Short mmCIF file of C-alpha atoms and ligand atoms in Angstrom, two decimals:
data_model
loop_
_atom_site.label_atom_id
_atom_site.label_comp_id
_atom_site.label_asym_id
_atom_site.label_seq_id
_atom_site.Cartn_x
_atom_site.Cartn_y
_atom_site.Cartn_z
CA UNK A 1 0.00 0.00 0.00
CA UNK A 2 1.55 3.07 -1.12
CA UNK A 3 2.00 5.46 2.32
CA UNK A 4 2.50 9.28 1.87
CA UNK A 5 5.56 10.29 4.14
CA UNK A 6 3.95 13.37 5.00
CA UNK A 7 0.98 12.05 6.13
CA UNK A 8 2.95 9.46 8.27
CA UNK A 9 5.21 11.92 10.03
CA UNK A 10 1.57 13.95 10.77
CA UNK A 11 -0.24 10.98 11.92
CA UNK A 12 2.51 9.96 14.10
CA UNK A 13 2.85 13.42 15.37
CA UNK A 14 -0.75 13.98 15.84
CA UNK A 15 -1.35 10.10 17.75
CA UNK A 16 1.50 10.85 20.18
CA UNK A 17 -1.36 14.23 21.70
CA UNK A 18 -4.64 13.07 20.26
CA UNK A 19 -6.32 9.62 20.99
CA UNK A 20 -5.49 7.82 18.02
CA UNK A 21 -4.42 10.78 15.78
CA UNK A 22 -7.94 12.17 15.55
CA UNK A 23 -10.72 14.41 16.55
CA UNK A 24 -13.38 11.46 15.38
CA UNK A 25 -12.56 7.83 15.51
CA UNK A 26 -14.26 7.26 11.82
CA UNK A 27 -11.55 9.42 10.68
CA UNK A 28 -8.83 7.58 11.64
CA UNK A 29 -9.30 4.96 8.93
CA UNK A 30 -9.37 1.98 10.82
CA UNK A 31 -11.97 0.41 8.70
CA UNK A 32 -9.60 0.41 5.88
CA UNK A 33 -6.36 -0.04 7.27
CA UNK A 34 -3.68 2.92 6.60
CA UNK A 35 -2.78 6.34 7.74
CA UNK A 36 -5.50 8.56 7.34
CA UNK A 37 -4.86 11.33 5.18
CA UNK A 38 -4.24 15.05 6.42
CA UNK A 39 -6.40 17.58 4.46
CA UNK A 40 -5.30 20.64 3.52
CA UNK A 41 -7.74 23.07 1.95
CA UNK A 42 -10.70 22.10 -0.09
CA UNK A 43 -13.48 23.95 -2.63
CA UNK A 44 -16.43 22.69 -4.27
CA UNK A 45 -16.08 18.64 -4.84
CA UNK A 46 -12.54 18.81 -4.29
CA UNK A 47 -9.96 17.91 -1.80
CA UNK A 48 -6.52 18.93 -1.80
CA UNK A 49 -4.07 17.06 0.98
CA UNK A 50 -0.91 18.56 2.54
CA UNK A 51 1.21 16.89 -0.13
CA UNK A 52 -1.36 19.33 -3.18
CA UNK A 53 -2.65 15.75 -3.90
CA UNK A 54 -6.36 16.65 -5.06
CA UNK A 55 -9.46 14.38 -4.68
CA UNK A 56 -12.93 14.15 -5.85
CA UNK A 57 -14.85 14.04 -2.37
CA UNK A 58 -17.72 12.26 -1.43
CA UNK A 59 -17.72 12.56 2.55
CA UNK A 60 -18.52 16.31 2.04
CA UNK A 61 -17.44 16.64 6.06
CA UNK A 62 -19.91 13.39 6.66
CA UNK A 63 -22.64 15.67 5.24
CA UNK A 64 -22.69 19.14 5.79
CA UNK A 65 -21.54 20.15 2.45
CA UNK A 66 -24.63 19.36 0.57
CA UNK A 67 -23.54 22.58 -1.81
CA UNK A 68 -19.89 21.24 -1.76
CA UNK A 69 -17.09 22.87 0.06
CA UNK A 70 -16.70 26.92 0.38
CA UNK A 71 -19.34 27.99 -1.23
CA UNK A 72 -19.38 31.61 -2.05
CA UNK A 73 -22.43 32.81 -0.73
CA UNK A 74 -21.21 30.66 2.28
CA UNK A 75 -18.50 32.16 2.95
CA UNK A 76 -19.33 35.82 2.43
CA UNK A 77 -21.73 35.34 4.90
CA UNK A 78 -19.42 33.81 7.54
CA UNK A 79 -17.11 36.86 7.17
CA UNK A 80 -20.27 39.64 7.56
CA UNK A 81 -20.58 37.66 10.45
CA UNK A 82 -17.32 37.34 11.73
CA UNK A 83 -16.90 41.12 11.02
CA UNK A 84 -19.91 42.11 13.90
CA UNK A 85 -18.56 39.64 16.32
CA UNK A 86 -17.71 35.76 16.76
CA UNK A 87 -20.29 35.15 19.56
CA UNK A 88 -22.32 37.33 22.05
CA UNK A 89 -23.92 34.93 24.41
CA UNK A 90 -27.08 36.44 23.54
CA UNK A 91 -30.55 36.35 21.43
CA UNK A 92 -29.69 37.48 18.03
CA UNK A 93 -31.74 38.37 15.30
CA UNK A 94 -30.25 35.41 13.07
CA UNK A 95 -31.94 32.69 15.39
CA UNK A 96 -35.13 33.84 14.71
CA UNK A 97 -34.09 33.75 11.09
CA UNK A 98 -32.52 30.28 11.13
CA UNK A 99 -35.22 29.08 13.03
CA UNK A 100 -37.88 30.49 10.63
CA UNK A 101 -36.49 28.85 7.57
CA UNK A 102 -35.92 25.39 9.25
CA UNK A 103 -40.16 25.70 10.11
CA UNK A 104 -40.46 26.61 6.81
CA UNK A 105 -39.18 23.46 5.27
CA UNK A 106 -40.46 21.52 7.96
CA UNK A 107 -43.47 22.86 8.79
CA UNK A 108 -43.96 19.62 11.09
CA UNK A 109 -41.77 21.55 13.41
CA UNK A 110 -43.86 24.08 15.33
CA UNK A 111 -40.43 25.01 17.56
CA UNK A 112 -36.85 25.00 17.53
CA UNK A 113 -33.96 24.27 19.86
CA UNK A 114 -30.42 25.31 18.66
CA UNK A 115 -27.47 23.75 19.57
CA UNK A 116 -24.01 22.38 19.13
CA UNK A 117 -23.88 19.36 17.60
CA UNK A 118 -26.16 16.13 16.45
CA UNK A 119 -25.33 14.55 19.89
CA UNK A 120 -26.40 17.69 21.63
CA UNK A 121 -29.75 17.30 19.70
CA UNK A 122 -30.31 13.83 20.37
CA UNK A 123 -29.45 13.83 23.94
CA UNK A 124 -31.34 16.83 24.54
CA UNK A 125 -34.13 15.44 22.99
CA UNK A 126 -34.35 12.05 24.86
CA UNK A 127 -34.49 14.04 28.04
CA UNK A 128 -37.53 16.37 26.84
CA UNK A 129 -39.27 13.11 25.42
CA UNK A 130 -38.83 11.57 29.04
CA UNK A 131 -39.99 14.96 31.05
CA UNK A 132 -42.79 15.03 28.62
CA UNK A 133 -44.17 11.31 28.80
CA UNK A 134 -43.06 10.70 32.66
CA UNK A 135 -41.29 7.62 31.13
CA UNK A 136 -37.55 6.51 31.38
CA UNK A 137 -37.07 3.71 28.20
CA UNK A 138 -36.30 4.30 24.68
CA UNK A 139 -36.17 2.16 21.62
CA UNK A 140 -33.36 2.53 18.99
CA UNK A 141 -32.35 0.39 16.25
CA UNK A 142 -29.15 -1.74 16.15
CA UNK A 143 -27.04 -0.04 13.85
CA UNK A 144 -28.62 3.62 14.04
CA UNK A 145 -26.03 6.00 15.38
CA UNK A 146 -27.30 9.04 17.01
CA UNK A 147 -24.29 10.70 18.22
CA UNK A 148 -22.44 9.88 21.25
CA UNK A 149 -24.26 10.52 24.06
CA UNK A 150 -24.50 7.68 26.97
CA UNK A 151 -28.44 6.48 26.32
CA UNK A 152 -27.23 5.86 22.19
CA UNK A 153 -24.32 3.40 22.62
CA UNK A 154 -25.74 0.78 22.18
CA UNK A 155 -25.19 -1.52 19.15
CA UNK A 156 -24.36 1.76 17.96
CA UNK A 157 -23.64 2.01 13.93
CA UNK A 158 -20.94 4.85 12.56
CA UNK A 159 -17.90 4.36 13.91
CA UNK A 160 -18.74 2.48 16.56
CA UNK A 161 -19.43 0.05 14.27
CA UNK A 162 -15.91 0.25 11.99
CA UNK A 163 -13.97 -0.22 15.41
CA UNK A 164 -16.01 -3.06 16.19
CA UNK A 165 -17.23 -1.75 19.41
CA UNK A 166 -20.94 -1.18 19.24
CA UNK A 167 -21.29 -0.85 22.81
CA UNK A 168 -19.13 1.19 24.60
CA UNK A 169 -17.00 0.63 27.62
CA UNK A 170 -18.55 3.31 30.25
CA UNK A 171 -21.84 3.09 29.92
CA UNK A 172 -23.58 2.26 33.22
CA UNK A 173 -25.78 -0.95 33.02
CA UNK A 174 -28.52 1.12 34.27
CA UNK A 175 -28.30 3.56 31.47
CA UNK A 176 -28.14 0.11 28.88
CA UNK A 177 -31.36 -1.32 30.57
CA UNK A 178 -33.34 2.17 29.78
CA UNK A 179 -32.50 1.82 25.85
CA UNK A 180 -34.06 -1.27 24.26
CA UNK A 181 -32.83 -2.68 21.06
CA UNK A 182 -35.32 -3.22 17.62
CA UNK A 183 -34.41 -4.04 14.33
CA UNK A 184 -34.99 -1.72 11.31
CA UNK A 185 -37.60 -2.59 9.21
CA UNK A 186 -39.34 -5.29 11.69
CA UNK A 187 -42.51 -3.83 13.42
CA UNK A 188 -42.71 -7.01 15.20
CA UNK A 189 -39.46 -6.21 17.06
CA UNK A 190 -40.79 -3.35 18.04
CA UNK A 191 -44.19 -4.35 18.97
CA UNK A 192 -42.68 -7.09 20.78
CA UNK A 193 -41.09 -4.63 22.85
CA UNK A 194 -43.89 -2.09 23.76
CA UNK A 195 -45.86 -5.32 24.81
CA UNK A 196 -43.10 -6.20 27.35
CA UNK A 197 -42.60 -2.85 28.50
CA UNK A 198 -46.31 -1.20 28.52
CA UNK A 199 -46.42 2.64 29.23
CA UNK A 200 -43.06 2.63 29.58
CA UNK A 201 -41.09 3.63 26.57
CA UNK A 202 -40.99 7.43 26.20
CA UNK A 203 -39.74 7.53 22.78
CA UNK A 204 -38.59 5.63 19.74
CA UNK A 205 -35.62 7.56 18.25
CA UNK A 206 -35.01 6.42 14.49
CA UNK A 207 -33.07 7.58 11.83
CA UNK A 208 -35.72 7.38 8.79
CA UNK A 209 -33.22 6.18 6.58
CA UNK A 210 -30.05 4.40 7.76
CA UNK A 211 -27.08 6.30 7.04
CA UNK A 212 -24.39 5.22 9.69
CA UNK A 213 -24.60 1.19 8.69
CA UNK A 214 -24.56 2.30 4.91
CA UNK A 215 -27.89 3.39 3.54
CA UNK A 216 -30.42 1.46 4.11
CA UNK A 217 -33.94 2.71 3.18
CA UNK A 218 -37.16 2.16 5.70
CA UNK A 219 -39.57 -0.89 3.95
CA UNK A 220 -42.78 0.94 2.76
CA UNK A 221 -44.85 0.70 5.03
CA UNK A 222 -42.45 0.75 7.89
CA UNK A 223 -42.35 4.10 9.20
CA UNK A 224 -46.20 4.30 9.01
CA UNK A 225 -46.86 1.33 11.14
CA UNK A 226 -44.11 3.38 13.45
CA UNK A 227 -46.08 5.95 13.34
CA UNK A 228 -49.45 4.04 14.17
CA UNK A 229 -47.70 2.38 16.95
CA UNK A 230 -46.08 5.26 18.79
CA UNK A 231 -49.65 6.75 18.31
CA UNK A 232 -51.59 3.95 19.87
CA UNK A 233 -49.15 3.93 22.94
CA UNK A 234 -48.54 7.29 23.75
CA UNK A 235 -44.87 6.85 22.72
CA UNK A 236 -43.03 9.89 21.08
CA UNK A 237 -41.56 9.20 17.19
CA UNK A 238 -38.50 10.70 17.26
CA UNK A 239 -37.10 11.37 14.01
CA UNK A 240 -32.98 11.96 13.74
CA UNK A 241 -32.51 13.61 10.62
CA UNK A 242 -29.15 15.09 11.50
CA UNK A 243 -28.31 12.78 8.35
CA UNK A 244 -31.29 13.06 6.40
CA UNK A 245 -32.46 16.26 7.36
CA UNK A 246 -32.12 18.73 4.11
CA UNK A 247 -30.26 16.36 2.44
CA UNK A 248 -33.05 13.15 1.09
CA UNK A 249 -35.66 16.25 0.49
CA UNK A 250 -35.73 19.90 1.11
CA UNK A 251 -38.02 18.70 3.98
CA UNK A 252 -35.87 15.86 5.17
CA UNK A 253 -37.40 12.42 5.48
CA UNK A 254 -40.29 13.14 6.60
CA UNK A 255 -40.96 15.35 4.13
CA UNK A 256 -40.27 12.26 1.56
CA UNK A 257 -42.20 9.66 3.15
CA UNK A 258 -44.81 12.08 4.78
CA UNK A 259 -44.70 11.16 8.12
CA UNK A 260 -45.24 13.67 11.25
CA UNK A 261 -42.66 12.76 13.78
CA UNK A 262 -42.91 13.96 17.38
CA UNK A 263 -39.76 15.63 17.80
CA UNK A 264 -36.97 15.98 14.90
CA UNK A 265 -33.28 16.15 15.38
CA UNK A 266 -30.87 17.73 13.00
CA UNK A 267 -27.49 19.29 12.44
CA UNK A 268 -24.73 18.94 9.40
CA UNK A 269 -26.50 20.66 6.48
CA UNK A 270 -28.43 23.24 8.99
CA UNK A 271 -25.33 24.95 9.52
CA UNK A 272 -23.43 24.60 6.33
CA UNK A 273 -20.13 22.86 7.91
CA UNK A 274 -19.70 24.96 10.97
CA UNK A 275 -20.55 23.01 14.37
CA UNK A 276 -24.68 23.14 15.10
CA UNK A 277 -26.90 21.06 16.01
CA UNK A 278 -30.88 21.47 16.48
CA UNK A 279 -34.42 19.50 18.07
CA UNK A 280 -37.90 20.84 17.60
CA UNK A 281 -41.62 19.54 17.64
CA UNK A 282 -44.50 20.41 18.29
CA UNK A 283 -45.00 23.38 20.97
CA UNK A 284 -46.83 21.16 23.47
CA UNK A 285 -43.89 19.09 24.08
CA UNK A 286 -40.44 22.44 23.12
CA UNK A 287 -42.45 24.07 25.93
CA UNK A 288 -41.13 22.14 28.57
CA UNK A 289 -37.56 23.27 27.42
CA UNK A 290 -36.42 25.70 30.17
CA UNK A 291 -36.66 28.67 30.83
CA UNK A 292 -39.90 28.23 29.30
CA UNK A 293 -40.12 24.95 31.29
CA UNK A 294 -38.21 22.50 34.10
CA UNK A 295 -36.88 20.54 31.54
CA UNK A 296 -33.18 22.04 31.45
CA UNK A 297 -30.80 22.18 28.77
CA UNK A 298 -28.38 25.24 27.91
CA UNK A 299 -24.98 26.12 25.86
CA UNK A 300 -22.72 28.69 25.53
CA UNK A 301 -22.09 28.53 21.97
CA UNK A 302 -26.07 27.75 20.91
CA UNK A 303 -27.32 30.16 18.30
CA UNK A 304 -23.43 30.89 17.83
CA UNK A 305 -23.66 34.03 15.03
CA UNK A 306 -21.39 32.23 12.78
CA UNK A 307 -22.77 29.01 12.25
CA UNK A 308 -26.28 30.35 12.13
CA UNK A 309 -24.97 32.70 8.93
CA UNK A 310 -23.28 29.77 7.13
CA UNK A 311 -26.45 27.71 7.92
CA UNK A 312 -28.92 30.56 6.77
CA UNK A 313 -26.82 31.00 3.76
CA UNK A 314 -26.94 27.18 3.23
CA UNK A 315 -30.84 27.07 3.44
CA UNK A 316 -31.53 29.62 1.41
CA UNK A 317 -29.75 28.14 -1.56
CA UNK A 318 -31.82 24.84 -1.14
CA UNK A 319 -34.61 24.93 -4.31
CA UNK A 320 -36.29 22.68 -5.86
CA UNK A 321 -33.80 23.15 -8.84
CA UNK A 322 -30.95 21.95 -6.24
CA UNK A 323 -32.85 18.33 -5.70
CA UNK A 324 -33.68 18.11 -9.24
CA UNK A 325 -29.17 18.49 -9.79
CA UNK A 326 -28.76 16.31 -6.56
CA UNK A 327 -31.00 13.58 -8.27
CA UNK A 328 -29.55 13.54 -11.67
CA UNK A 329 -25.70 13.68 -10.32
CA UNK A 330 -27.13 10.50 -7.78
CA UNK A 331 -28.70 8.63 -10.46
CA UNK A 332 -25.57 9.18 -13.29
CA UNK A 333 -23.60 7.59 -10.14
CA UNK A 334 -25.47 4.49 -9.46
CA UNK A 335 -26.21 3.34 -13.48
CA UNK A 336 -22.75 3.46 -13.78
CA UNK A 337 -22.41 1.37 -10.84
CA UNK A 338 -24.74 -1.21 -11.47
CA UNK A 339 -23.51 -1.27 -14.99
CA UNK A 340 -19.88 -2.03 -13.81
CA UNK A 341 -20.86 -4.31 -11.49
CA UNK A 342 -22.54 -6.07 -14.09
CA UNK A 343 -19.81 -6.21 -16.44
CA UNK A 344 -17.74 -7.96 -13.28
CA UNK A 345 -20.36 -10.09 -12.52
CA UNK A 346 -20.23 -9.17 -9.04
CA UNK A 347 -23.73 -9.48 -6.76
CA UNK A 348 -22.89 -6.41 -4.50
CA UNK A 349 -25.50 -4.21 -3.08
CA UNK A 350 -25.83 -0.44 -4.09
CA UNK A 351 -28.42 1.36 -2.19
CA UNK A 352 -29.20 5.04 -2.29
CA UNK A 353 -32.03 7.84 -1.16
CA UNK A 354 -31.63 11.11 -3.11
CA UNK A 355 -27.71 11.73 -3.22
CA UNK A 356 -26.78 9.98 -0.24
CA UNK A 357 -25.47 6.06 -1.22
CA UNK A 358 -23.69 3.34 -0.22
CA UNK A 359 -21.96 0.67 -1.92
CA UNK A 360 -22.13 -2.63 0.41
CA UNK A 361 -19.96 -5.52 -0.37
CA UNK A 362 -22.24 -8.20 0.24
CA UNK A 363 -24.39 -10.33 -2.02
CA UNK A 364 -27.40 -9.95 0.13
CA UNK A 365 -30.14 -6.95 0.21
CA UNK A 366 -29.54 -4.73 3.36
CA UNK A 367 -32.69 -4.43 4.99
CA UNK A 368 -30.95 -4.23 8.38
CA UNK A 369 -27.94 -4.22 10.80
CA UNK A 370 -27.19 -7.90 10.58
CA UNK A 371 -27.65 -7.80 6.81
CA UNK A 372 -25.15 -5.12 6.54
CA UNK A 373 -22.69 -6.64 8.94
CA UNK A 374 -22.64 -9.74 6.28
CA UNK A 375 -20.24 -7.23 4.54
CA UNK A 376 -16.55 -8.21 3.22
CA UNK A 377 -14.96 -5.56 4.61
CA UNK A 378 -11.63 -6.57 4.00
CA UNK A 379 -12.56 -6.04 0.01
CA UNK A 380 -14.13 -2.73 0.83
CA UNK A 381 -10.86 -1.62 2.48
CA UNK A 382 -9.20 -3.34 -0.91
CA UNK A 383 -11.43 -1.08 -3.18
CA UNK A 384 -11.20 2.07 -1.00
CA UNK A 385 -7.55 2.37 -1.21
CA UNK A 386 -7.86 1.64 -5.21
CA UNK A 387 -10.50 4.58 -5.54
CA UNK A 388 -7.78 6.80 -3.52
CA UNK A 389 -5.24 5.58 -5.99
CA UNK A 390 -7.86 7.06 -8.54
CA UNK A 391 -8.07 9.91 -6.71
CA UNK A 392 -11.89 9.73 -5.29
CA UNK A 393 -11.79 10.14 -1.33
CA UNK A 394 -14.48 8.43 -0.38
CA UNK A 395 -15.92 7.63 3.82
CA UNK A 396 -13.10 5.49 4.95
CA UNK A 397 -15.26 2.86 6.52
CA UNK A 398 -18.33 0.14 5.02
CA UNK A 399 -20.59 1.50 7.26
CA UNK A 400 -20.96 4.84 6.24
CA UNK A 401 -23.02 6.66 3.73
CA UNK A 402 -21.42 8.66 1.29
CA UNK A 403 -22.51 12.02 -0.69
CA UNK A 404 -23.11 14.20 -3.80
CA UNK A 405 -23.20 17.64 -3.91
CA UNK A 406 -24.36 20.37 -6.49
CA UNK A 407 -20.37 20.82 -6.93
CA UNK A 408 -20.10 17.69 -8.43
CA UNK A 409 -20.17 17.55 -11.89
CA UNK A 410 -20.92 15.06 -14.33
CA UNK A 411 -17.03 14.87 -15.75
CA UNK A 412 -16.75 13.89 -11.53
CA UNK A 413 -19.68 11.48 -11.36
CA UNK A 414 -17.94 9.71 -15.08
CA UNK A 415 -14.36 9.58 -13.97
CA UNK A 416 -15.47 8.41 -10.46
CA UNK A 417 -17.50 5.66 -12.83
CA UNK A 418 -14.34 4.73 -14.33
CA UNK A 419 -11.98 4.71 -11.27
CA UNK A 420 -14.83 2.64 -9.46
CA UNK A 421 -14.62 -0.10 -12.45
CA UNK A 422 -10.65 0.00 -12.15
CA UNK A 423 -11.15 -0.14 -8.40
CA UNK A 424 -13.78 -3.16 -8.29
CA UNK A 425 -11.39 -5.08 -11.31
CA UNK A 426 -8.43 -5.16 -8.85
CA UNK A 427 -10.05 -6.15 -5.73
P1 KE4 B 501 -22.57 14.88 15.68
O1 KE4 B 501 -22.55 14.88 17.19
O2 KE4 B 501 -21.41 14.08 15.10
O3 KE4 B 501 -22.69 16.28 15.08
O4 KE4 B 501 -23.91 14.14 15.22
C1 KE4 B 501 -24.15 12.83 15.68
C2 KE4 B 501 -25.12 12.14 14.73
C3 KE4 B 501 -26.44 12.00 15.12
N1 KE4 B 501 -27.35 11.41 14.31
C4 KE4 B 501 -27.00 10.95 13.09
C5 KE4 B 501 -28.03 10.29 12.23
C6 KE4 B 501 -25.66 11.07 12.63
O5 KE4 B 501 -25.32 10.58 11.42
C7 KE4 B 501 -24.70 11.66 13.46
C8 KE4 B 501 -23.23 11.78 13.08
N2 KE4 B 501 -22.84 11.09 11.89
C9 KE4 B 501 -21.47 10.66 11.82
C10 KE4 B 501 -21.23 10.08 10.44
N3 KE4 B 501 -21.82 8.84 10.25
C11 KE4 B 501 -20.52 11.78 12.09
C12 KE4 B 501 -19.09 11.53 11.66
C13 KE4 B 501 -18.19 11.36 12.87
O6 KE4 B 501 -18.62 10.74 13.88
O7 KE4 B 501 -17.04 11.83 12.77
#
C-alpha cells in the first residue's frame, strides 16, 4: 500500500497528543487499514491534501456540504458575520431567522432548539421526550447512530461500528437497561417490545433512513406502522434527521415519506459545515424546554452568530432546482455502478435515497444491521484504497453513507464511474 511520508510523520505526530491521531474515531481509517490522510484546503467537490494531492470528495465533512465545500455565498456570509462579532452569548436576530427557515421546510416543526452538535440534539431530545411522557425507556435500532451521548451506545452504527465496538465501555448498566434494542424494518421487534414494556417507553428515536450502517432505506410501510404504533401507545416518534435532514428532500425524510414525527433532530447541512446542532416539535412538548419549562438544557455557543450565517446562507440556496441536480448527479452515479458491477459479474448491493449512497460488499439486500454486517470488509478496504489511488476520497469505513453535492459535476460522477470499475477489477 503506497503510504504518503507526509501524512505518516503527521499521523505519528498527531497520535503521540490526540487519541489515536484524531478528533473522530471514523476518521482515523481503521476500517480500511492505513494512515489517514491530512487535508489541507478544499473547494467545491474537491480535496486537496498537505502533499497538493487533489481528490474528488464524497464525505462532504460526513454531510454538511450538501452545496460542496466553500461555497461563495457561504462564505461571504461567515465573514459579515465574523466582522460584527464571533459570539455574544445572547438572542440574536439570526436565530429567529434560522429558526424560521428550518419551520419553513419543515413545517412539522412548530419550535426549535439550537445547539451544538447532532449529539447535543439527540441527547437533549431524549431528556424532553422523558420529562414530557413521565417515562424513562427508549427504543433505537441496532445499527442507528445518534451521536455519542450515553443512552445511544448501544449496538451503535458509525464508527462504533468500523472499530467493532458497538457498545461502549462506560456506559452504566442502568443507562443500557433504559435503551431497548429493535431491528430496522421489523414492526414485530418493536411491537414485541412495547408489549413487554407497557407505558413505559418514552420515545422511539429512528433515523428514517439508515445512514451510519450504509444506507439502508425504511420498507414501505415501515415508518407508518411506526407511526401508528407510537400513536396507539402514547410513545413519542423521534425522528434523527441530522443525516437526512435537508439532504433526502428539502423537507428531510419526513418530508419524503410524509410522516409527522414527534420531535426531529438535526445538524450537518443546517449549519453549512460549521458546528450546530438542532431538536424541535410540536410546541406542546419544546415548551417544557427551560426557561420556558423544568426541563433544562443550555450552551454557551447555541445560536453561535457564525454558524447560524453559514447555515442561513446554506438554506436559502436549497430549491427545488438543487434536488432536481442532486438527483440527476445520484442517479448518473449508481447506473454506472450497477452497470460495472454487471460487467464484473459481481452481486454487490448499491443502495441510495436522493444523493446519499452506499456501496455494500455483500451479495445480500440490506434491509438491516445484521444484513449489513454480512459485509466483506476486507474487500471494501481493498477497493477504498484503489478509488484513492484514482483519486476519489471516499468515507473510509463500510458502514458509512457517502454524498453528492451540487459541486459535483458530471465529468466527476464519469471519472469516479471509471476509477470505481478500475477499483472493483483489482479487488
Ligand atoms: P454529531 O454529534 O457528530 O454532530 O452528530 C451525531 C449524529 C447523530 N445522528 C446521526 C443520524 C448522525 O449521522 C450523526 C453523526 N454522523 C457521523 C457520520 N456517520 C458523524 C461523523 C463522525 O462521527 O465523525
Amino acid at each position: 500500500m503506497k503510504t504518503n511520508s507526509n501524512n505518516d510523520q503527521l499521523f505519528n505526530q498527531a497520535r503521540s497528543i490526540i487519541p489515536g491521531g484524531v478528533n473522530s474515531p471514523v476518521r482515523a481509517f481503521g476500517g480500511v487499514g492505513g494512515t489517514p490522510i491530512f487535508m489541507d484546503h478544499a473547494q467545491g467537490a474537491r480535496l486537496w491534501d498537505t502533499n497538493g494531492r487533489e481528490y474528488i470528495d464524497y464525505v462532504g465533512s460526513w454531510g454538511p456540504c450538501i452545496l460542496g465545500h466553500a461555497p461563495e455565498k457561504v462564505i461571504a456570509a461567515i465573514k459579515q458575520a465574523a466582522q460584527r462579532g464571533t459570539s455574544f452569548g445572547t438572542a440574536t436576530v439570526g436565530e429567529i431567522s434560522l429558526a424560521q427557515r428550518v419551520i419553513e421546510l419543515m413545517p412539522n416543526i412548530e419550535m426549535l432548539r439550537l445547539v451544538n452538535s447532532g449529539t447535543e440534539a439527540t441527547m437533549s431530545a431524549l431528556r424532553l421526550a422523558r420529562a414530557f411522557t413521565k417515562r424513562d425507556k427508549i427504543i433505537k435500532f441496532t445499527g442507528c447512530y445518534h451521536g455519542h451521548a450515553d443512552s445511544f451506545l448501544v449496538k451503535a452504527g458509525s464508527g462504533a461500528t468500523t472499530l467493532g465496538v458497538p457498545t461502549s465501555p462506560g456506559v452504566p448498566a442502568a443507562t443500557v437497561a433504559d435503551t431497548l434494542l429493535a431491528e430496522f424494518n421489523d414492526i414485530d421487534s418493536v411491537a414485541t417490545l412495547i408489549g413487554q414494556h407497557p407505558n413505559q417507553i418514552a420515545a422511539i428515536f429512528i433515523e428514517p433512513v439508515m445512514g451510519n450502517a450504509g444506507v439502508i432505506p425504511p420498507a414501505k410501510e415501515f415508518l407508518k406502522q411506526l407511526r401508528e404504533i407510537t400513536q396507539q401507545t402514547g410513545t413519542l416518534l423521534v425522528f434523527d434527521e441530522v443525516m437526512t435532514g435537508f439532504r433526502v428532500a428539502p423537507g428531510g425524510a419526513q418530508e419524503l415519506f410524509d410522516i409527522k414525527p414527534d420531535l426531529t433532530t438535526l445538524g450537518k447541512i443546517i449549519g453549512g459545515g460549521l458546528p450546530i446542532g438542532a431538536f424541535g416539535g410540536r410546541k406542546e412538548i419544546m415548551n417544557l424546554l427551560a426557561p420556558a419549562g423544568p426541563v433544562y438544557q443550555a450552551g454557551t455557543l447555541s445560536g453561535n452568530p457564525l454558524a447560524v450565517a453559514a447555515g442561513l446562507a446554506t438554506l436559502n440556496e436549497l430549491n427545488s432546482d438543487t434536488y432536481k441536480k442532486l438527483e440527476s448527479l445520484a442517479d448518473l452515479l449508481e447506473q454506472g455502478v450497477r452497470d460495472n458491477l454487471k460487467k464484473l459479474k459481481l452481486l454487490f448491493q448499491y443502495q441510495r435515497i436522493g444523493s446519499m449512497a452506499c456501496l455494500f460488499f455483500t451479495n445480500r439486500q440490506v434491509a438491516n444491521y445484521n444484513d449489513a454486517l454480512t459485509c466483506d470488509t476486507e474487500a471494501f478496504a481493498r477497493y477504498y484504497h484503489n478509488m484513492l489511488a484514482e483519486g476519489i476520497y471516499l468515507p473510509p469505513s463500510q458502514f458509512e453513507a457517502f454524498f453528492i453535492s451540487t459541486a459535483h459535476s458530471q465529468d466527476d460522477i464519469n471519472h469516479t464511474v471509471s476509477a470505481n470499475f478500475h477499483a472493483l477489477q483489482s479487488i
